[in-house]
XYZ file of C-alpha atoms in Angstrom:
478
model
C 0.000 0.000 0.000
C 2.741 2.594 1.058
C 3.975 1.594 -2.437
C 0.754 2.891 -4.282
C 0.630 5.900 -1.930
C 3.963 6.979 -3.576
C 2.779 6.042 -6.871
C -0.253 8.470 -6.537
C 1.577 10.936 -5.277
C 3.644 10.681 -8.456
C 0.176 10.730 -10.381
C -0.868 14.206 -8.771
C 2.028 15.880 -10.145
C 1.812 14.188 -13.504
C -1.268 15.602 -13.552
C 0.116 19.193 -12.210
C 2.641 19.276 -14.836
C 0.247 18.584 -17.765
C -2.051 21.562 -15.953
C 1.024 23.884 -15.950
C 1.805 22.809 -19.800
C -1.687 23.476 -21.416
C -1.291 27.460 -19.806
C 2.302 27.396 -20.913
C 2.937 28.571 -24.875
C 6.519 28.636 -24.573
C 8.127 27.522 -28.358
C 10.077 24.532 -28.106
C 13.631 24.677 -27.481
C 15.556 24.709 -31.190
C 19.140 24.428 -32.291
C 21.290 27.577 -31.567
C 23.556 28.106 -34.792
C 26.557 25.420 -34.224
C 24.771 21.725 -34.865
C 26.949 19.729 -31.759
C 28.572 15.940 -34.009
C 26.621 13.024 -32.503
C 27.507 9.173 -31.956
C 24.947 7.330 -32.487
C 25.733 3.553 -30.468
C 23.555 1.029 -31.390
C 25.005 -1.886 -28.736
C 22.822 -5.465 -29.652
C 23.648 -9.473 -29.670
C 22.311 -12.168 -31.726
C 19.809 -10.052 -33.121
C 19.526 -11.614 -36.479
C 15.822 -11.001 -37.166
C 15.636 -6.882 -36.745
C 19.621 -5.814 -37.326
C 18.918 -4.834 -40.998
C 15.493 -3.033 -39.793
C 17.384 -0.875 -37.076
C 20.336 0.322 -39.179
C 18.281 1.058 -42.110
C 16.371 3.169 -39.856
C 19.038 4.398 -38.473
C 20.617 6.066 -41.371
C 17.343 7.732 -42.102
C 17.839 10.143 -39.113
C 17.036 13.731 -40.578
C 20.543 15.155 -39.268
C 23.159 16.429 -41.240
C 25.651 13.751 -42.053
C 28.809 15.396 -41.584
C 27.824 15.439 -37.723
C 26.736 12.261 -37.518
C 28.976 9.102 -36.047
C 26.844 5.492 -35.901
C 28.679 2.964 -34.162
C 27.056 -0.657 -34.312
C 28.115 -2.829 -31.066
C 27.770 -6.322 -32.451
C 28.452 -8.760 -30.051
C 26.962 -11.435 -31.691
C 27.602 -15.446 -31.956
C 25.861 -16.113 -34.782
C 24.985 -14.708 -38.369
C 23.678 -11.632 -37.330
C 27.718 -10.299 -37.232
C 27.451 -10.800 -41.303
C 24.056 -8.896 -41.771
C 25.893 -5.768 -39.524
C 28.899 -6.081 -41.669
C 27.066 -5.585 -44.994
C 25.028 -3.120 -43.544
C 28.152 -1.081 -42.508
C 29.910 -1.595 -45.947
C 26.702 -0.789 -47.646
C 26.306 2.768 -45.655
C 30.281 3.661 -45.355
C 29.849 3.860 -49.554
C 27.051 5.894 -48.637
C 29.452 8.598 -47.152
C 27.969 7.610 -43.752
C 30.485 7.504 -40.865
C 29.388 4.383 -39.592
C 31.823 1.505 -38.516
C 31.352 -1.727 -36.860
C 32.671 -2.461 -33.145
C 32.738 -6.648 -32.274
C 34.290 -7.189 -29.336
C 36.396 -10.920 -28.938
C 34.804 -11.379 -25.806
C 31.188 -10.129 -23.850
C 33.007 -8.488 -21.102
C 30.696 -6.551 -18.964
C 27.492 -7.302 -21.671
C 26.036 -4.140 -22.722
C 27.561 -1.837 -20.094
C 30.735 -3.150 -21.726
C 30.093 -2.287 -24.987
C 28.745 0.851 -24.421
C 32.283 1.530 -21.657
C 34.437 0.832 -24.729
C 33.032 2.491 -27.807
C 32.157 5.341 -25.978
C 36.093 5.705 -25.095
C 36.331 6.226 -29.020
C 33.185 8.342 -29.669
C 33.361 11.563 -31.570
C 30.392 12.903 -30.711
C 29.488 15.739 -28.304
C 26.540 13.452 -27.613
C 26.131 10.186 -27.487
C 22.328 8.725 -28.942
C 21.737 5.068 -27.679
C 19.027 2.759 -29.450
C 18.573 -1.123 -28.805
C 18.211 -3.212 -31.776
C 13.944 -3.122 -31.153
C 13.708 0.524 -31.771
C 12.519 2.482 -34.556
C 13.071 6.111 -34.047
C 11.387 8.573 -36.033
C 13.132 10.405 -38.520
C 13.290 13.821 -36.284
C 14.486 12.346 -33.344
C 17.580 13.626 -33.020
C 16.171 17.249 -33.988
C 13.546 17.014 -31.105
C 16.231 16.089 -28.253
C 19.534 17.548 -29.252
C 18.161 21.467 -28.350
C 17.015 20.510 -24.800
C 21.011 20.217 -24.148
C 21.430 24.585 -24.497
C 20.420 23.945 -20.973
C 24.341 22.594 -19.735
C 22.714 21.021 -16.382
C 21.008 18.173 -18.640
C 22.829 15.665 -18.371
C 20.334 13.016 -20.812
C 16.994 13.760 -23.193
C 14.849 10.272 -22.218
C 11.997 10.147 -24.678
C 8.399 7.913 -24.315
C 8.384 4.147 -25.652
C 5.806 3.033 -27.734
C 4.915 0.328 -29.080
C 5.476 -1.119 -32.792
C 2.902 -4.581 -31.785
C 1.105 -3.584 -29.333
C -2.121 -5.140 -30.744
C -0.358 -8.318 -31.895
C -1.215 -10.409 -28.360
C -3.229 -9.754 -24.812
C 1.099 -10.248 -23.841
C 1.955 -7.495 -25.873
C -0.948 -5.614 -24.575
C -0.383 -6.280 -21.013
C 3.045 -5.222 -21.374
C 2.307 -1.814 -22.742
C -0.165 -1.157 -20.070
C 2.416 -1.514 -17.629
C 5.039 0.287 -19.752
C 3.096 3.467 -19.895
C 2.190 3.838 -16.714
C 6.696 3.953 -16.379
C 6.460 6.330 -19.527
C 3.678 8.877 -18.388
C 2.846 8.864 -15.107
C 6.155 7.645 -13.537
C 9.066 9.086 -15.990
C 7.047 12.518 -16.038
C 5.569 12.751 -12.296
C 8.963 12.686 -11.307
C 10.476 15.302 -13.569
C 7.337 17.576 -12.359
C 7.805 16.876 -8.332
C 12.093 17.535 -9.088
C 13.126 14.038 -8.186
C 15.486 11.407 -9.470
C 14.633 9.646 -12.823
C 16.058 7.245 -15.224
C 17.360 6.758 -18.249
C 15.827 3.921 -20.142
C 18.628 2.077 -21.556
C 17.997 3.172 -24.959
C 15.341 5.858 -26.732
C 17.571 8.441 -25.355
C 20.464 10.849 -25.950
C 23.338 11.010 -23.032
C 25.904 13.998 -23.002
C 29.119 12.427 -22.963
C 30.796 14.544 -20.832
C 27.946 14.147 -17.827
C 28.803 10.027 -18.404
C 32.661 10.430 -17.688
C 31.772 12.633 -14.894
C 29.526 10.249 -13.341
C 32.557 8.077 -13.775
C 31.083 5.851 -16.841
C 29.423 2.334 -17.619
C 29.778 0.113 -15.224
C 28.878 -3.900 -15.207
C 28.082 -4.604 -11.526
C 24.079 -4.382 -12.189
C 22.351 -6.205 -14.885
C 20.642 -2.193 -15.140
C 23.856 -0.204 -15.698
C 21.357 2.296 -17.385
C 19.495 2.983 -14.030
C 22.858 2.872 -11.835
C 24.595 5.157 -14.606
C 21.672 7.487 -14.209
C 21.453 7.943 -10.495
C 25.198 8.174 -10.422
C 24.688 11.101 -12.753
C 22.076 12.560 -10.855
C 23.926 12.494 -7.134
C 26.780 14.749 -8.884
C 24.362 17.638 -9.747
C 23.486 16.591 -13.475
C 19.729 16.600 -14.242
C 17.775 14.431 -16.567
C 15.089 15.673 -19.041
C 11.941 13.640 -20.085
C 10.285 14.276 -23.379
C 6.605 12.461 -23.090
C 5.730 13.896 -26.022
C 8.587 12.093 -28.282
C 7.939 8.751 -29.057
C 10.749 6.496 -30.178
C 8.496 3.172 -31.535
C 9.680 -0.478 -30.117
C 8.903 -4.252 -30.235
C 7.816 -5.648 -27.491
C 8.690 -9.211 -26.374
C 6.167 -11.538 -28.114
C 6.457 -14.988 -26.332
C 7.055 -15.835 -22.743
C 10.225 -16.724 -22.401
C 11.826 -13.451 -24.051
C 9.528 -11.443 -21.810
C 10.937 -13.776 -18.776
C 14.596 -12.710 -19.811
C 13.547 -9.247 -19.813
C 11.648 -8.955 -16.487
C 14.613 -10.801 -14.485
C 17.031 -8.742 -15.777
C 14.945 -5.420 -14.623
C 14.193 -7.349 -11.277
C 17.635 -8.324 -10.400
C 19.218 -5.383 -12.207
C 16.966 -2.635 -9.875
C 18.135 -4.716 -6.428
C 21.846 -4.854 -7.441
C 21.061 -1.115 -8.026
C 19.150 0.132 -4.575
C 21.756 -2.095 -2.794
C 24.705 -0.487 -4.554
C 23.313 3.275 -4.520
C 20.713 4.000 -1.456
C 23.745 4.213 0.897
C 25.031 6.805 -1.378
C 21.495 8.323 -1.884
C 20.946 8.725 1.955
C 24.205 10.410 2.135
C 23.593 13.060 -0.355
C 22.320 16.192 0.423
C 19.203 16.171 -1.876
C 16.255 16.828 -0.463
C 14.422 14.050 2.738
C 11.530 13.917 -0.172
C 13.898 13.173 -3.085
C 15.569 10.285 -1.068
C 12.436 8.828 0.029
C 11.041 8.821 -3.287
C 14.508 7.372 -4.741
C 14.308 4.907 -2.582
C 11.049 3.748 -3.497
C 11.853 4.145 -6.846
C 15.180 1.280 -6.543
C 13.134 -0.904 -4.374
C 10.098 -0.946 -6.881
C 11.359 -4.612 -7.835
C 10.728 -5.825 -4.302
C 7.234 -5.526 -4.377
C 7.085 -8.595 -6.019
C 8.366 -9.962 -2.757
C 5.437 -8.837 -1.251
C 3.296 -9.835 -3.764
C 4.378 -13.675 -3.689
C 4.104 -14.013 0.225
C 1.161 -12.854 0.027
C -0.237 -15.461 -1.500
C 1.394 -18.032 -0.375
C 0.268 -17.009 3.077
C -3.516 -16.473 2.188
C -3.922 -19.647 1.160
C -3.430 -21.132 4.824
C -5.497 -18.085 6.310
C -8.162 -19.738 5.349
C -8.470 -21.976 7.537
C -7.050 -19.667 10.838
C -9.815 -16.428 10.052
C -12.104 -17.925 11.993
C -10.164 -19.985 15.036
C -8.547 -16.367 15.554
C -12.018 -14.321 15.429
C -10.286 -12.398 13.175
C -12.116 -9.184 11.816
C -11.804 -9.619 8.668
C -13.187 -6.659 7.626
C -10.782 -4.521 9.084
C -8.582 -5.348 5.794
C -10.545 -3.299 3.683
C -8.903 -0.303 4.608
C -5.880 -1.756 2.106
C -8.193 -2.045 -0.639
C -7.582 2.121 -1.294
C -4.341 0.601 -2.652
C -6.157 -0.980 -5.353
C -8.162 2.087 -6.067
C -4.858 4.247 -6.289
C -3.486 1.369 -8.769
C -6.904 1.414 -10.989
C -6.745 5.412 -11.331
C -2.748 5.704 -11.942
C -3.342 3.159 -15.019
C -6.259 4.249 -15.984
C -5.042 7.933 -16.205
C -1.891 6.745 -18.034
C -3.333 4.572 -20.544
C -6.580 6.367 -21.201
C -6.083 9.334 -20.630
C -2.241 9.693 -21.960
C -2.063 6.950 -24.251
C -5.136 5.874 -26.220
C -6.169 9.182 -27.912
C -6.433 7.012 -31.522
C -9.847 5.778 -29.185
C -13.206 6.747 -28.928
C -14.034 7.283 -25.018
C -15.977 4.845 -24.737
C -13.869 2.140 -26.056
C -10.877 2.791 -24.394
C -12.885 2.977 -21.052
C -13.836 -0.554 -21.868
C -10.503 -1.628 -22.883
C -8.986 -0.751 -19.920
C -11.624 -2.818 -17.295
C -11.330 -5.642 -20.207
C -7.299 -5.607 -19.886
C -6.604 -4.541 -16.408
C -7.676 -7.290 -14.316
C -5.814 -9.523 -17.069
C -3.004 -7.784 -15.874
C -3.617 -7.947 -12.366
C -3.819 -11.604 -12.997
C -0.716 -12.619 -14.806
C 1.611 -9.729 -12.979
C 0.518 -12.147 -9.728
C 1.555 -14.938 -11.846
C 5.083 -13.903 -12.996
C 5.946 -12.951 -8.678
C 7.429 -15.856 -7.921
C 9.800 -15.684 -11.036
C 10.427 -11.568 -10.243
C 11.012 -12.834 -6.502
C 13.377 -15.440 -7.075
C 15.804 -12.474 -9.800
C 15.173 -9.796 -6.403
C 16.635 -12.067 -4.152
C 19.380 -13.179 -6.763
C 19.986 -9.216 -6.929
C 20.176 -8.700 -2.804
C 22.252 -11.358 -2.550
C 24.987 -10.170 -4.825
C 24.401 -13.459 -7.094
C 26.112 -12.604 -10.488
C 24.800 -13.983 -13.369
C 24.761 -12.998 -17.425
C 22.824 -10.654 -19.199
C 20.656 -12.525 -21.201
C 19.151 -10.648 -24.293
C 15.703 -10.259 -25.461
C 15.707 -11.159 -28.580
C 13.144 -9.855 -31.668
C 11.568 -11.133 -34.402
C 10.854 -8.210 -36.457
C 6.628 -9.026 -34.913
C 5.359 -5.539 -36.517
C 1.327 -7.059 -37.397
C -0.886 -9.432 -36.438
C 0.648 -12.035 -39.153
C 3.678 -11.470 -38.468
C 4.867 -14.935 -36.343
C 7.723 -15.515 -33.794
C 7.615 -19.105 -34.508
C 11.489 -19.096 -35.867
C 13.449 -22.017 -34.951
C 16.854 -19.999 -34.562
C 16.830 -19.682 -30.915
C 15.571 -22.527 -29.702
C 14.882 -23.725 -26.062
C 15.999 -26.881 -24.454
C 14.470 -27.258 -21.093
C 11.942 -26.312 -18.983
C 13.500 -24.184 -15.911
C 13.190 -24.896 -12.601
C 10.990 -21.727 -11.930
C 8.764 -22.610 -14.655
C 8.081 -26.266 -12.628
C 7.736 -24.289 -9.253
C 4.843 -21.664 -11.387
C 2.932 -24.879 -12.465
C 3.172 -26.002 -8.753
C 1.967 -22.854 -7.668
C -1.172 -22.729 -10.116
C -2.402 -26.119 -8.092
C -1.718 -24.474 -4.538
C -4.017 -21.588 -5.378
C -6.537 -24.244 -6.767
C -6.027 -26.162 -4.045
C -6.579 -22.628 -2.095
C -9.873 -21.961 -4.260
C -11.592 -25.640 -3.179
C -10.616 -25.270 0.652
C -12.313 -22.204 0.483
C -15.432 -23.553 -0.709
C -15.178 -26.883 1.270
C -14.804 -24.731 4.267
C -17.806 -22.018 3.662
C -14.725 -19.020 3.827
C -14.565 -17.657 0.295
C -13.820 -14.384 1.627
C -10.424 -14.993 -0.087
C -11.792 -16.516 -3.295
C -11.308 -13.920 -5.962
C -7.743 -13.411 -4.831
C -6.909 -16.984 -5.308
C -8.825 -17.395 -8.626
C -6.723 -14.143 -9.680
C -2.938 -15.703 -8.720
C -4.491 -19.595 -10.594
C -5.073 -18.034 -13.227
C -1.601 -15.799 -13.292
C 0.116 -19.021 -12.387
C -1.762 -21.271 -15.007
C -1.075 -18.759 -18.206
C 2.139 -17.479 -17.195
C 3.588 -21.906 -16.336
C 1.063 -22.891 -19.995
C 2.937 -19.777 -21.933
C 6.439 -20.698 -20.973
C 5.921 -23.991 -21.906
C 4.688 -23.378 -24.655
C 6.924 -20.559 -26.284
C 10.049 -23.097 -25.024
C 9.797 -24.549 -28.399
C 10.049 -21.524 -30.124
C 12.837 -19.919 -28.956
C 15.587 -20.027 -26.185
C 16.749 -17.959 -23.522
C 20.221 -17.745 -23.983
């Protein structure tokens, strides 16, 4: 609950700013004479299906090409190093100053790549796009003037979403990702506190990142600790809601997986590694306590699993206890404050293509679908926090693409393919029968007081343990 609290408090200056910016006429910020040289990194590994879509789209970028640097960080294994090649060749004749950087080894995974091509960057600025983005043609145009003010230290722009419609995955994933792009990113910006940078969509100025002391590997979210590191030495971060740098989002479970534990983990090894630091600072009491909840977002999850582990036994010690059950309720604002901050940044702030009408019935169709399988995928979140906390080291596994930009488009490639079911995926099938298990004591005992809540984490359990099964044989998650 103290969680949401913080969340809504973030809502009602989202809100606050987008009062202040419908009185405010002030022009944009534009390019002042000089145009600064810019090094554009795209950093990527085994990304075989999308590498020709994301240089292509690269080299579109309406920016003059005299100031323009692209360096492609191809780590890969597999073919996907000969696709980058021609693509480079192909663009160098071109008169584009583009050149390929492949590392012998993955030391330090993306943080790495990014540590040692930036070392050799020519550019004043530094652009960073993952191999799922599509940036529009103006992007660089729309970010590059918010840096006449010398305190910003990155432009982050919004994420969207290249296939969103393709699945209810790639739907619930969007949900949650613009409530992070609106609501979050921007509430934040408004109420002066620390932000992020994404990990890609955004432009860095290289001289903030050597004075924040650079890329570094010991979080599998170097973009986050990079950020706050930046931050705590006076540089400020920008957010540009109203730029939207198009992605693909994971379309199968196991590449979503790979994805989530690496946030998970990555934002522990983070709050352990910086909230020392943070509570030493001398930003504001407010700044630090919203930083803080900010790291430790991940660890809800935590909360989230116990909690229904634990209900399921409750059932039977509600009534032995006299417990007043109804007392509870009270924590149910929680869930009110989670419906509105959604609702506000998915309706409101992201579905203007809709009527009213149907987005309002989009959202109660989709929400509780979310509610559902984000209960589902705690046990899996819980099990990369603890990794995280407990200084466990492990890769960074990639999320690979499949170029999914329309309904018939199919991630049913057999290039990365799976093996084995994890050990995690066995434990969420186990789960799924606990809470069903949970659903029939209920009845069998006349308490169904907690009956929704279990049918809610079955059904989480059952998709998410069904999915990853199923998307095993599709592709693999190293």
């Amino acid at each position: 609950m103290m969680y949401c609290v913080f969340q809504f408090h973030l809502l009602m200056h989202y809100l606050k700013h987008h009062r202040r910016q419908s009185a405010d006429v002030t022009d944009k910020p534009q390019l002042n004479g000089k145009i600064p040289t810019v090094t554009v990194q795209l950093p990527m590994y085994n990304e075989y299906y999308v590498v020709d879509r994301l240089i292509d789209n690269i080299c579109q970028l309406d920016y003059p090409i005299d100031k323009l640097e692209i360096q492609v960080l191809d780590d890969s294994t597999d073919e996907t190093i000969e696709r980058s090649v021609a693509k480079v060749e192909e663009y160098r004749a071109k008169g584009f100053d583009i050149k390929l950087i492949q590392r012998t080894d993955r030391k330090g995974y993306k943080a790495g790549a990014l540590k040692e091509a930036t070392a050799d960057a020519k550019g004043e600025f530094i652009a960073i796009f993952d191999a799922d983005f599509l940036p529009q043609k103006d992007f660089l145009r729309n970010t590059i003037p918010h840096f006449n003010n010398e305190n910003i230290a990155v432009v982050q722009t919004k994420w969207g979403h290249i296939n969103q419609g393709y699945s209810l995955l790639t739907e619930m994933q969007a949900l949650q990702l613009n409530v992070h792009f609106t609501v979050e990113q921007q509430g934040r910006e408004s109420g002066n506190y620390l932000l992020q940078f994404n990990g890609t969509a955004g432009v860095w100025r290289a001289a903030a990142i050597a004075d924040a002391g650079g890329w570094e590997a010991d979080t599998l979210t170097e973009d986050l600790d990079l950020s706050y590191r930046a931050q705590l030495k006076g540089w400020q971060i920008s957010y540009l809601e109203e730029v939207i740098s198009p992605a693909e989002l994971p379309a199968e479970m196991i590449g979503l997986k790979s994805q989530q534990y690496r946030w998970m983990k990555g934002g522990a090894e983070t709050a352990k590694k910086l909230l020392p630091q943070i509570w030493r600072s001398p930003i504001t009491f407010v700044q630090k306590l919203h930083a803080s909840v900010h790291l430790l977002g991940s660890s809800v999850f935590l909360f989230v699993f116990m909690l229904g582990v634990f209900s399921v036994p409750l059932i039977y010690f509600i009534n032995p206890l006299s417990s007043e059950v109804y007392l509870l309720n009270f924590f149910f604002l929680s869930m009110i404050m989670v419906v509105v901050v959604f609702y506000v940044a998915n309706v409101r702030a992201s579905w203007s293509e809709l009527s009213n009408w149907k987005s309002i019935f989009k959202f109660f169709f989709l929400f509780p679908i979310f509610l559902s399988l984000s209960m589902g995928l705690s046990f899996h979140n819980s099990v990369a926090v603890l990794a995280g906390y407990m200084g466990r080291k492990s890769s960074f596994v990639r999320t690979p693409k499949f170029n999914i930009t329309g309904i018939k488009d199919s991630f049913k490639k057999t290039k990365y393919q799976g093996v084995k079911i994890s050990v995690v995926t066995i434990f969420e099938g186990m789960l799924a029968l606990y809470f069903l298990f949970g659903i029939i004591g209920g009845i069998l005992s006349g308490n169904v007081s907690l009956m929704l809540f279990h049918i809610f984490l079955f059904l989480g359990y059952s998709t998410i343990f069904f999915y990853s099964v199923k998307h095993l044989n599709y592709q693999g998650a190293s």
